[in-house]
Coordinates of C-alpha atoms and ligand atoms in Angstrom, one line a residue:
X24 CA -5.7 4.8 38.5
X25 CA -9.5 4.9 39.6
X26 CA -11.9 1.8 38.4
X27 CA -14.7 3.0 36.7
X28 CA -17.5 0.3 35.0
X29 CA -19.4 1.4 31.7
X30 CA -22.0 0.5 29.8
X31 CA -22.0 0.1 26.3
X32 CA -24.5 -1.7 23.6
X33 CA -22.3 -3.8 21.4
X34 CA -23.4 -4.9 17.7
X35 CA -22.9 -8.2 15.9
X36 CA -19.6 -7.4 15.0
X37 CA -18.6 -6.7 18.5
X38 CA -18.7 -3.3 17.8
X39 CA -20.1 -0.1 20.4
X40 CA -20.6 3.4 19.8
X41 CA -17.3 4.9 20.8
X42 CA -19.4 8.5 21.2
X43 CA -21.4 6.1 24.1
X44 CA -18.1 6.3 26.2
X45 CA -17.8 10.2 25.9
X46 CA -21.4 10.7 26.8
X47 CA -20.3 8.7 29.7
X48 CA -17.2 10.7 30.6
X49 CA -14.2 8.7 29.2
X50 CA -12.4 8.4 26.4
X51 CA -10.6 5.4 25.9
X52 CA -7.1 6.2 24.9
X53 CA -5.9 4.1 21.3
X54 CA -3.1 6.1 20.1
X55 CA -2.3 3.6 16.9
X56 CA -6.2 2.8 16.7
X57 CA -5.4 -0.9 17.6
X58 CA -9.3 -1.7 18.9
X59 CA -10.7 1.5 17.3
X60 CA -12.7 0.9 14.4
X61 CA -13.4 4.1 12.2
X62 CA -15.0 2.9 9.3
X63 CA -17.3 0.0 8.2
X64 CA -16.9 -1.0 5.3
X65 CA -17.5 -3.9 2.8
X66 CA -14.2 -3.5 0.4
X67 CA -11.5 -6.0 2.1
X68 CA -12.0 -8.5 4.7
X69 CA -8.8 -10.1 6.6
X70 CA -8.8 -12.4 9.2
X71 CA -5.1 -11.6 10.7
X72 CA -5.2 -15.2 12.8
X73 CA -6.1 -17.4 10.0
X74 CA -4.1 -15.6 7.7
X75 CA -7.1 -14.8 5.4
X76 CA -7.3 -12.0 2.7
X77 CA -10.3 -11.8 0.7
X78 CA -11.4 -8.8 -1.8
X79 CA -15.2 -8.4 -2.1
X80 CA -15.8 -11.7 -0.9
X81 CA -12.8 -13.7 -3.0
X82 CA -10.5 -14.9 -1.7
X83 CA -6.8 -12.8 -2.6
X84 CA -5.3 -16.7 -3.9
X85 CA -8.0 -16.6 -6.6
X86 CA -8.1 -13.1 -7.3
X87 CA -4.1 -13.3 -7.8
X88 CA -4.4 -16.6 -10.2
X89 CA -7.4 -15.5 -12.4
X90 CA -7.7 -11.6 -12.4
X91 CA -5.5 -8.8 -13.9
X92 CA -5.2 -5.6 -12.1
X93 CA -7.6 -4.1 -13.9
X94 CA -10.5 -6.7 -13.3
X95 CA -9.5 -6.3 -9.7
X96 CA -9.9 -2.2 -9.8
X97 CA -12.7 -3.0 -11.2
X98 CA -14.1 -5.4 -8.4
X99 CA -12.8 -3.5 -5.9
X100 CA -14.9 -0.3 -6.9
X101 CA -18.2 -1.9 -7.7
X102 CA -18.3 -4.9 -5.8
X103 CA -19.0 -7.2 -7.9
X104 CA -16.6 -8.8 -11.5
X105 CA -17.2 -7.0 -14.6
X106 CA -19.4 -8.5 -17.1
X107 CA -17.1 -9.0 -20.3
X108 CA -18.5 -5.5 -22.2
X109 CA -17.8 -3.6 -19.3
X110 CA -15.0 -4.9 -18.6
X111 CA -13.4 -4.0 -22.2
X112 CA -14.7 -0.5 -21.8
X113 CA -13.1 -0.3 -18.3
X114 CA -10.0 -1.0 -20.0
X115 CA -10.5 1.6 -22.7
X116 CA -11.5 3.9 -20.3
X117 CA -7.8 4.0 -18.2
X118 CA -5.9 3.2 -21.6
X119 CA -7.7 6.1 -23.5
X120 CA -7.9 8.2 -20.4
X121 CA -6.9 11.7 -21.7
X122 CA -3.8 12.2 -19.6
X123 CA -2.0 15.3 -19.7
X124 CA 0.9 14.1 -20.0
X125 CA 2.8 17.5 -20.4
X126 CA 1.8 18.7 -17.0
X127 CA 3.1 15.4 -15.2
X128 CA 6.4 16.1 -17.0
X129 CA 6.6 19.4 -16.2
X130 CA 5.8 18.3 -12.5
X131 CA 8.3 14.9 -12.4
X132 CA 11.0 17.3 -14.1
X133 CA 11.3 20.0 -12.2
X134 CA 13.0 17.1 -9.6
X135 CA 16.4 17.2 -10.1
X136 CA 17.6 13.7 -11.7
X137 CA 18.1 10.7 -9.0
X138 CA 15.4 12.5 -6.7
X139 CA 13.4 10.0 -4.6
X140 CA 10.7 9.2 -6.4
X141 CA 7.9 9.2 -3.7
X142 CA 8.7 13.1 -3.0
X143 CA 8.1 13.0 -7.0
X144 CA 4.4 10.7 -6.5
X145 CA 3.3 12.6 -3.5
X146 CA 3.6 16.2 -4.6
X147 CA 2.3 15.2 -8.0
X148 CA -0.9 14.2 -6.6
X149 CA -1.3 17.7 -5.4
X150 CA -0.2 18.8 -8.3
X151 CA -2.9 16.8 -10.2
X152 CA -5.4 18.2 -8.2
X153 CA -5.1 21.5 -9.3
X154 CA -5.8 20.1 -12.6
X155 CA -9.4 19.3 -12.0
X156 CA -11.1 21.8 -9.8
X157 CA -14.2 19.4 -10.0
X158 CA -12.9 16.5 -7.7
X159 CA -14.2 19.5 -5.2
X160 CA -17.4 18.2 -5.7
X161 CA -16.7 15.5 -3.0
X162 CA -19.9 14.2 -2.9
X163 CA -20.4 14.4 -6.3
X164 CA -20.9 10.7 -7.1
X165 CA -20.7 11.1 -10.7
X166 CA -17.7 12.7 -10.7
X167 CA -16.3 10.1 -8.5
X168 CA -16.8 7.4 -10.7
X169 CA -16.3 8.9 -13.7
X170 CA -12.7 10.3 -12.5
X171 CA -11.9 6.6 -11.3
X172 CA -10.2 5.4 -14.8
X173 CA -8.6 9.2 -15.3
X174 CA -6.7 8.6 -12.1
X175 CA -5.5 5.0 -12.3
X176 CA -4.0 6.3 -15.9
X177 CA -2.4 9.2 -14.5
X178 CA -1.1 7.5 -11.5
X179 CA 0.2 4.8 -14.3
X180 CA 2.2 8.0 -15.8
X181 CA 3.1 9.8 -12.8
X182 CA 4.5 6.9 -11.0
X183 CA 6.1 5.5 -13.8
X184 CA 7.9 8.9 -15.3
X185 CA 8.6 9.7 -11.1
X186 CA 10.8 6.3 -11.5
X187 CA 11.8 7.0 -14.9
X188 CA 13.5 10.3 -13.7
X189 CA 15.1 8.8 -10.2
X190 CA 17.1 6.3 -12.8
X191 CA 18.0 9.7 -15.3
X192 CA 16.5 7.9 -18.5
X193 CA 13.5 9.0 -20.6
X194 CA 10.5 7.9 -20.3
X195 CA 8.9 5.3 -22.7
X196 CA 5.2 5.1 -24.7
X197 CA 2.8 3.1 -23.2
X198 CA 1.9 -0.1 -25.5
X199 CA 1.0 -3.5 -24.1
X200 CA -1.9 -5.7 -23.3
X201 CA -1.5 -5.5 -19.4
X202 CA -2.0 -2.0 -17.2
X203 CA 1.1 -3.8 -15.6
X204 CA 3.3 -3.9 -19.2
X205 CA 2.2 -0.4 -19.6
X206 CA 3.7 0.5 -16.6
X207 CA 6.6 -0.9 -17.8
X208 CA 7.0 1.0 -20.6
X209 CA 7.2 4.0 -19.6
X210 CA 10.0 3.5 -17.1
X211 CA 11.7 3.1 -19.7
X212 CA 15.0 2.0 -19.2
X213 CA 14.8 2.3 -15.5
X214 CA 14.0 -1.7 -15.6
X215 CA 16.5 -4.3 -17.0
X216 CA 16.2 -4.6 -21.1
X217 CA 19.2 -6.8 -21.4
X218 CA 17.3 -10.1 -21.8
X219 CA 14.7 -9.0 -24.2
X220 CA 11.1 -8.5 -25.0
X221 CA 10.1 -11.8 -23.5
X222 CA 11.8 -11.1 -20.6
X223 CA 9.9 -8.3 -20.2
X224 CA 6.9 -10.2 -20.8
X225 CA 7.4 -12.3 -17.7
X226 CA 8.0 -8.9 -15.7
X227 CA 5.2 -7.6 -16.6
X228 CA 3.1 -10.9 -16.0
X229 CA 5.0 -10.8 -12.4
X230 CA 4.3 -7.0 -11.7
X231 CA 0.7 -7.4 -12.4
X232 CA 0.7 -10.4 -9.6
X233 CA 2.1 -7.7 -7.5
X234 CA -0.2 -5.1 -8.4
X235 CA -3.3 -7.0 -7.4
X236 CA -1.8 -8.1 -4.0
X237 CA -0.8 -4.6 -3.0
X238 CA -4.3 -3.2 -4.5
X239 CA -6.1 -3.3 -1.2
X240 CA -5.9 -4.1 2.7
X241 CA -8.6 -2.5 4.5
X242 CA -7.2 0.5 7.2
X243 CA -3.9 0.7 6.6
X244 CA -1.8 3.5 7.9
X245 CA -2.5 5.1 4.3
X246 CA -6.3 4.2 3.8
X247 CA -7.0 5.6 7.2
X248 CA -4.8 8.6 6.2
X249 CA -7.2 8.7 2.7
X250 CA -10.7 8.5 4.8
X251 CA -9.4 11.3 7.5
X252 CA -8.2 13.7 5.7
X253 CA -11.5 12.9 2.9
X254 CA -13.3 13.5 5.9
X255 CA -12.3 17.1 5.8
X256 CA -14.1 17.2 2.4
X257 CA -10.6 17.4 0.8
X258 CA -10.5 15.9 -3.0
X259 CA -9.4 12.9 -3.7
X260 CA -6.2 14.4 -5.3
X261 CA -5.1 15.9 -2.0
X262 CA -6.3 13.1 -0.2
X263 CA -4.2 11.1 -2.4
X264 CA -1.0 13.0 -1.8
X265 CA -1.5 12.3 2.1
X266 CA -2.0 8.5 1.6
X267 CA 0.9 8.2 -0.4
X268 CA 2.8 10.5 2.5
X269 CA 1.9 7.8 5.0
X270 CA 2.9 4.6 2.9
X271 CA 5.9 6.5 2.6
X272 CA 7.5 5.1 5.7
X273 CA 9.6 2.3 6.5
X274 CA 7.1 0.7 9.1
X275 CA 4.8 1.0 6.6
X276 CA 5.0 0.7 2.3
X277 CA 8.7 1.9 2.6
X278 CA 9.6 -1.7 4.4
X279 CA 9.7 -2.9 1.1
X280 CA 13.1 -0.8 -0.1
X281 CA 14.1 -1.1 3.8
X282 CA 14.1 -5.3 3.1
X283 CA 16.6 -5.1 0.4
X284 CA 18.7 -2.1 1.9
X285 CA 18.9 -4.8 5.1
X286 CA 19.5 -7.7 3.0
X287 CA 22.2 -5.7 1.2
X288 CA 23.8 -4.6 4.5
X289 CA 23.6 -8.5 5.7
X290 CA 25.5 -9.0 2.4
X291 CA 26.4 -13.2 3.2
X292 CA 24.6 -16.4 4.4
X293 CA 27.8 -16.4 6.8
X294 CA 26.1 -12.8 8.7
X295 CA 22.6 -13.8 9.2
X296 CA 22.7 -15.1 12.1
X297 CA 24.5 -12.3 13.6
X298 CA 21.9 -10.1 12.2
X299 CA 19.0 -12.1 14.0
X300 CA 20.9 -11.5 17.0
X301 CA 20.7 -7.8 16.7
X302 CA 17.2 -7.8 15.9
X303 CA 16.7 -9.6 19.1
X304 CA 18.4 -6.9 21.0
X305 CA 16.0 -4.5 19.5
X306 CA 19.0 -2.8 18.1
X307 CA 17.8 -3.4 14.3
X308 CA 14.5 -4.6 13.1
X309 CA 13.9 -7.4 10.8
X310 CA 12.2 -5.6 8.2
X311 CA 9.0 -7.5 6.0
X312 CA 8.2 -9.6 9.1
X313 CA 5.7 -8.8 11.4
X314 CA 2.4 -7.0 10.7
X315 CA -0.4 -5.3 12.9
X316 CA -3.0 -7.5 11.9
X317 CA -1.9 -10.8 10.7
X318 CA -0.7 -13.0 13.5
X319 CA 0.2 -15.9 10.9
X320 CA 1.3 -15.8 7.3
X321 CA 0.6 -13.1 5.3
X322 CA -1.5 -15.2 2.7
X323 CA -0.1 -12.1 0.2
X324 CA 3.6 -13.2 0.9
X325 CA 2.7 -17.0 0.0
X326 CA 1.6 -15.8 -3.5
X327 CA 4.8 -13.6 -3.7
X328 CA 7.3 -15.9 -3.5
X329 CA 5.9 -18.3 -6.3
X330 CA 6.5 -15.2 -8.6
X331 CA 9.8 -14.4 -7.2
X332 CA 10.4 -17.8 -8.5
X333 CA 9.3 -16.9 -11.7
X334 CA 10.7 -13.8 -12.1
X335 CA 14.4 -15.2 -11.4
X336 CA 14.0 -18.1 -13.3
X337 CA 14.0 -15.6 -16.5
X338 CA 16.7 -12.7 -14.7
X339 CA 18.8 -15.2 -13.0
X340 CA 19.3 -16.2 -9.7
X341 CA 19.8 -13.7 -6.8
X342 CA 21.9 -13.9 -3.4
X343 CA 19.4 -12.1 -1.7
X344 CA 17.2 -14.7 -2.1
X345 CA 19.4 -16.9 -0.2
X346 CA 19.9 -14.6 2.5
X347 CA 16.4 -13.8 3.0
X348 CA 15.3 -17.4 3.1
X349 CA 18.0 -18.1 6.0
X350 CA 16.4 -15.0 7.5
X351 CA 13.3 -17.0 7.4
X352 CA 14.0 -20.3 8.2
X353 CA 15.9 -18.9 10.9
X354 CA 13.0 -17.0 11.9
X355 CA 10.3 -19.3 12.0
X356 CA 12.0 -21.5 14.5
X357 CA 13.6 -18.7 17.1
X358 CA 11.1 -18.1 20.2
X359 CA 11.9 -14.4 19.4
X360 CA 9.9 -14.4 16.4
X361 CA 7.5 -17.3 17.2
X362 CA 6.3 -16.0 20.5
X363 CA 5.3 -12.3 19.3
X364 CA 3.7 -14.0 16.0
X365 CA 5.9 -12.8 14.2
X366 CA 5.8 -14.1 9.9
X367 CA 7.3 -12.6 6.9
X368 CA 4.3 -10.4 5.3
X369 CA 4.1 -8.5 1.8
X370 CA 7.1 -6.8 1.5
X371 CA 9.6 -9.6 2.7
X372 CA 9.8 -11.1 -0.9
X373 CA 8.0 -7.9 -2.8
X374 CA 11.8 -6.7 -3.1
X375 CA 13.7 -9.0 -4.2
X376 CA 11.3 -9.7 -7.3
X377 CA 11.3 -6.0 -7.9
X378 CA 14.7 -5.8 -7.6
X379 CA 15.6 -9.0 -10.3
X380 CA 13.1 -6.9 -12.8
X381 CA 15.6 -4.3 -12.7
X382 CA 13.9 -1.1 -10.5
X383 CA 16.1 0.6 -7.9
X384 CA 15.0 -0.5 -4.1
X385 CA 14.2 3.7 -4.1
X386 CA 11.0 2.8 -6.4
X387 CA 9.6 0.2 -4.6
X388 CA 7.4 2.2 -2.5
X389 CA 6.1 4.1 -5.8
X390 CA 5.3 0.6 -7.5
X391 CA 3.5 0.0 -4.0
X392 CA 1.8 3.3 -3.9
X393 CA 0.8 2.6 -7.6
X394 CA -1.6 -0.4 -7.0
X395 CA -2.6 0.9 -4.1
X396 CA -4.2 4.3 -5.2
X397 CA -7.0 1.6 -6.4
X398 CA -8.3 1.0 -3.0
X399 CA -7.4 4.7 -1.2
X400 CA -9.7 5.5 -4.1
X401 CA -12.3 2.9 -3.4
X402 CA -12.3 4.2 0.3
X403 CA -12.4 7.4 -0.7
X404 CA -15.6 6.8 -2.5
X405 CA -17.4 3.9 -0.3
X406 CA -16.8 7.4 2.9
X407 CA -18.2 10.2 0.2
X408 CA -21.3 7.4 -0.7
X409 CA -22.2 7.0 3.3
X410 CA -22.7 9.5 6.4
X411 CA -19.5 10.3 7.6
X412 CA -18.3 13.4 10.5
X413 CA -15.0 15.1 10.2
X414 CA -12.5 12.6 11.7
X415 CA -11.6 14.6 15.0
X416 CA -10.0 12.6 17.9
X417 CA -10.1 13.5 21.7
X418 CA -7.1 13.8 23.1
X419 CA -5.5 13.1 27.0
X420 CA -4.1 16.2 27.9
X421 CA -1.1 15.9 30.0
X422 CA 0.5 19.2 29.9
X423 CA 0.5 22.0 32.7
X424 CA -2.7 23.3 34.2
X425 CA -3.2 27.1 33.4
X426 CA -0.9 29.7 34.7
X427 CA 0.4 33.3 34.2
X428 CA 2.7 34.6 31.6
X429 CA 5.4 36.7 34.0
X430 CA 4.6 40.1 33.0
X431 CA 8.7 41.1 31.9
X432 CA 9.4 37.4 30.0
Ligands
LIG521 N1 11.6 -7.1 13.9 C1 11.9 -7.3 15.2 N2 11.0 -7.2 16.2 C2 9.7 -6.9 15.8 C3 9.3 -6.7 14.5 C4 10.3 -6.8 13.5 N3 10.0 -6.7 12.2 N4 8.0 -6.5 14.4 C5 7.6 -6.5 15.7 N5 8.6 -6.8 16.5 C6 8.5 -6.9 18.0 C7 8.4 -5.6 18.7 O1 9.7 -5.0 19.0 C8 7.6 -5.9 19.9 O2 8.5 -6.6 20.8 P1 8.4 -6.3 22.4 O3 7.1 -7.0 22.8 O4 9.6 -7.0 23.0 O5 8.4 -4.9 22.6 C9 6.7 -7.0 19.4 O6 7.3 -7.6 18.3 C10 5.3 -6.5 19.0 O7 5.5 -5.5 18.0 P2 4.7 -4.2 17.8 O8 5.7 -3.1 17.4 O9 3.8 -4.0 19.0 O10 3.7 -4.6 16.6 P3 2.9 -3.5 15.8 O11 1.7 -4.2 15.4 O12 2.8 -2.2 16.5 O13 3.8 -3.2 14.5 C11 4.8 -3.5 12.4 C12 3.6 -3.8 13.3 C13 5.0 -1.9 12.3 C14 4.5 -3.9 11.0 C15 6.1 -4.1 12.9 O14 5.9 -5.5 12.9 C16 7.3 -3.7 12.2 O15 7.9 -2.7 12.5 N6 7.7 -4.5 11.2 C17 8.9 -4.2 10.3 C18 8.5 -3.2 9.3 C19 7.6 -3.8 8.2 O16 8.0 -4.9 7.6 N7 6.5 -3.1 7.8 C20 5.6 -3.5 6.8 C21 4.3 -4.0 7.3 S1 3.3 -4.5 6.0 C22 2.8 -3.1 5.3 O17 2.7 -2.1 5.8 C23 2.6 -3.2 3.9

């Protein structure tokens, strides 16, 4: 390996041109971007060492104790909290969103019955697309904000009836004062009835907690998935469906139904530690801890478990709970976990309260994807609204030099 010493100019935020280093004649090799910055941007700030999250400025603690989802779309796209009027027409404008509603079934049931739900999500993004040839128009800033509510309503449907149809029931009507309650509705009986109306009133109250936690976090596997392939000038629809693709996974959004599928497998307080052991033989992971940018605790998890509290005071308690809480305390004191910074984040406790409101771990990632189609969009719109090149990397090529084909292969 040869030394070589460049020069580069570096900004405030410690930043350099990356096209300097090409110029120069090197390319500095970053598969999972870990010190490559592609976008900048003035949505979400996090501070992964001091275990800071802050939305436009606010820090996710408020936002999560005095805003509802929809103030919090709201922020999110225009920087700033809606004056009251606006506010109330924001509201109208998702609730009386002309949805077609026919399409999305059409689309959710040609799945057969107990499909996984995200397959349902992602496809029917595409799907929506076709629907409105205008969101073409990438640069179209007009259309941008104008389609903004129409989406956040027909992701409410979509994800909702994509749920609805995993569990086989039909879908409900949306009524309710929350986008969160709405939601709720129209899963229908895919979410536990049996202890009444004011049951569901806490879930809902809980699920819109959730939503706003999950609504942003900067360049995530799926926001950087959103801003590349927008960088094609794809719509947002199809840009969409790729986002959802990449929350999809288990190191990623799917951790959350991977967290109860492992606390299901641990099955007893009596089997945790063994479990920790494997996880220290990298033989299994401990899914919901760890995270690529906070090196302390994920502020979003603190908030979490004070509605998880909630949630099973009104649907009973849950084993899991005990099970992940040895997991943690556990944890938290092993040099395993301590030494590589290693802390619960989002989707340790995310389950277990999605879980007690009655969804099937298989929806967890759709609930996820849900809240979080607020900031792809945001992204989506904040790349469209600046100067932006088709996102393109260089690759290292490693394969063989040129040579012949045999002439009789
Ligand atoms: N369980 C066990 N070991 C872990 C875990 C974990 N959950 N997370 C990281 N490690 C270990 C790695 O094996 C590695 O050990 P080594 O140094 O002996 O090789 C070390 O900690 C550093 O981990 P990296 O994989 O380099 O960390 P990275 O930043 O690339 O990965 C990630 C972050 C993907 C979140 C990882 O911590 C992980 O796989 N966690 C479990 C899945 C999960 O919960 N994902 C949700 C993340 S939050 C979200 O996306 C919403």
């Amino acid at each position: 390996m040869a030394k070589r010493t460049v020069e580069v100019d570096v900004d405030e935020h410690g930043a350099f041109n990356g096209a300097e280093l090409k110029q120069q004649g090197v390319v500095s090799y970053d598969q999972p971007l870990l010190s490559t910055a592609t976008a900048r941007s003035a949505i979400t700030y996090i501070d992964g060492d001091a275990g800071i999250l802050r939305y436009r400025g606010y820090p996710i603690e408020q936002i999560a104790e005095r805003l509802h989802f929809l103030q919090v779309a709201y922020l999110l796209a225009h920087g700033e909290l809606a004056p009251e009027d606006e506010r109330q027409s924001f509201r109208r404008a998702v609730y009386d969103a002309e949805v077609d509603v026919e399409r999305i079934d059409a689309h959710v049931n040609s799945f057969p019955v107990d499909s996984h739900p995200m397959a349902i999500l992602i496809s029917g993004y595409a799907a929506l697309g076709a629907s409105h040839p205008e969101a073409k128009h990438v640069k179209d800033a007009e259309m941008r904000k104008r389609l903004f509510p129409l989406v956040l309503a027909e992701t409410l449907e979509l994800g909702a009836r994509a749920i609805a149809r995993h569990a086989g029931v039909e879908p409900g009507r949306q009524t309710g004062d929350s986008y969160a309650r709405r939601f709720l509705e129209v899963c229908g009986d895919a979410i536990d009835r049996a202890r009444g109306e004011e049951a569901v009133e806490v879930f809902g109250r809980a699920l819109d907690v959730l939503f706003v936690l999950h609504a942003d976090h900067e360049l995530n596997a799926g926001t950087n998935a959103m801003r590349a392939i927008g960088s094609a000038e794809t719509d947002m629809y199809s840009s969409l469906a790729g986002a959802a693709a990449a929350l999809y996974g288990p190191l990623h959004g799917g951790a959350n139904e991977a967290v109860l599928r492992m606390l299901d497998s641990i099955g007893s307080l009596d089997n945790v530690a063994g479990y920790i052991e494997r996880v220290k033989t990298h033989e299994v992971l401990l899914y919901g801890f760890g995270h690529r940018v906070y090196k302390n605790y994920d502020p979003r998890a603190t908030v979490i478990k004070k509605v998880v509290d909630e949630v099973l005071e009104t649907a009973g308690a849950n084993p899991l709970l005990d099970i992940a809480q040895e997991l943690e305390r556990i944890a938290l004191e092993d040099d395993y976990f301590v030494s590589r910074k290693l802390y619960p984040n989002v989707d340790f406790y995310s389950g277990i309260a999605y879980r007690a409101i009655g969804f099937d771990p298989a929806t967890f990632t759709v609930l996820f994807a849900v809240a979080r189609t607020v900031g792809w969009l945001c992204h989506y719109d904040e790349l469209m609204s600046g100067e932006f090149k088709i996102t393109r990397p260089a690759q290292v090529y490693v394969g063989k030099g040129e040579r012949p084909v045999p002439k009789r292969a």
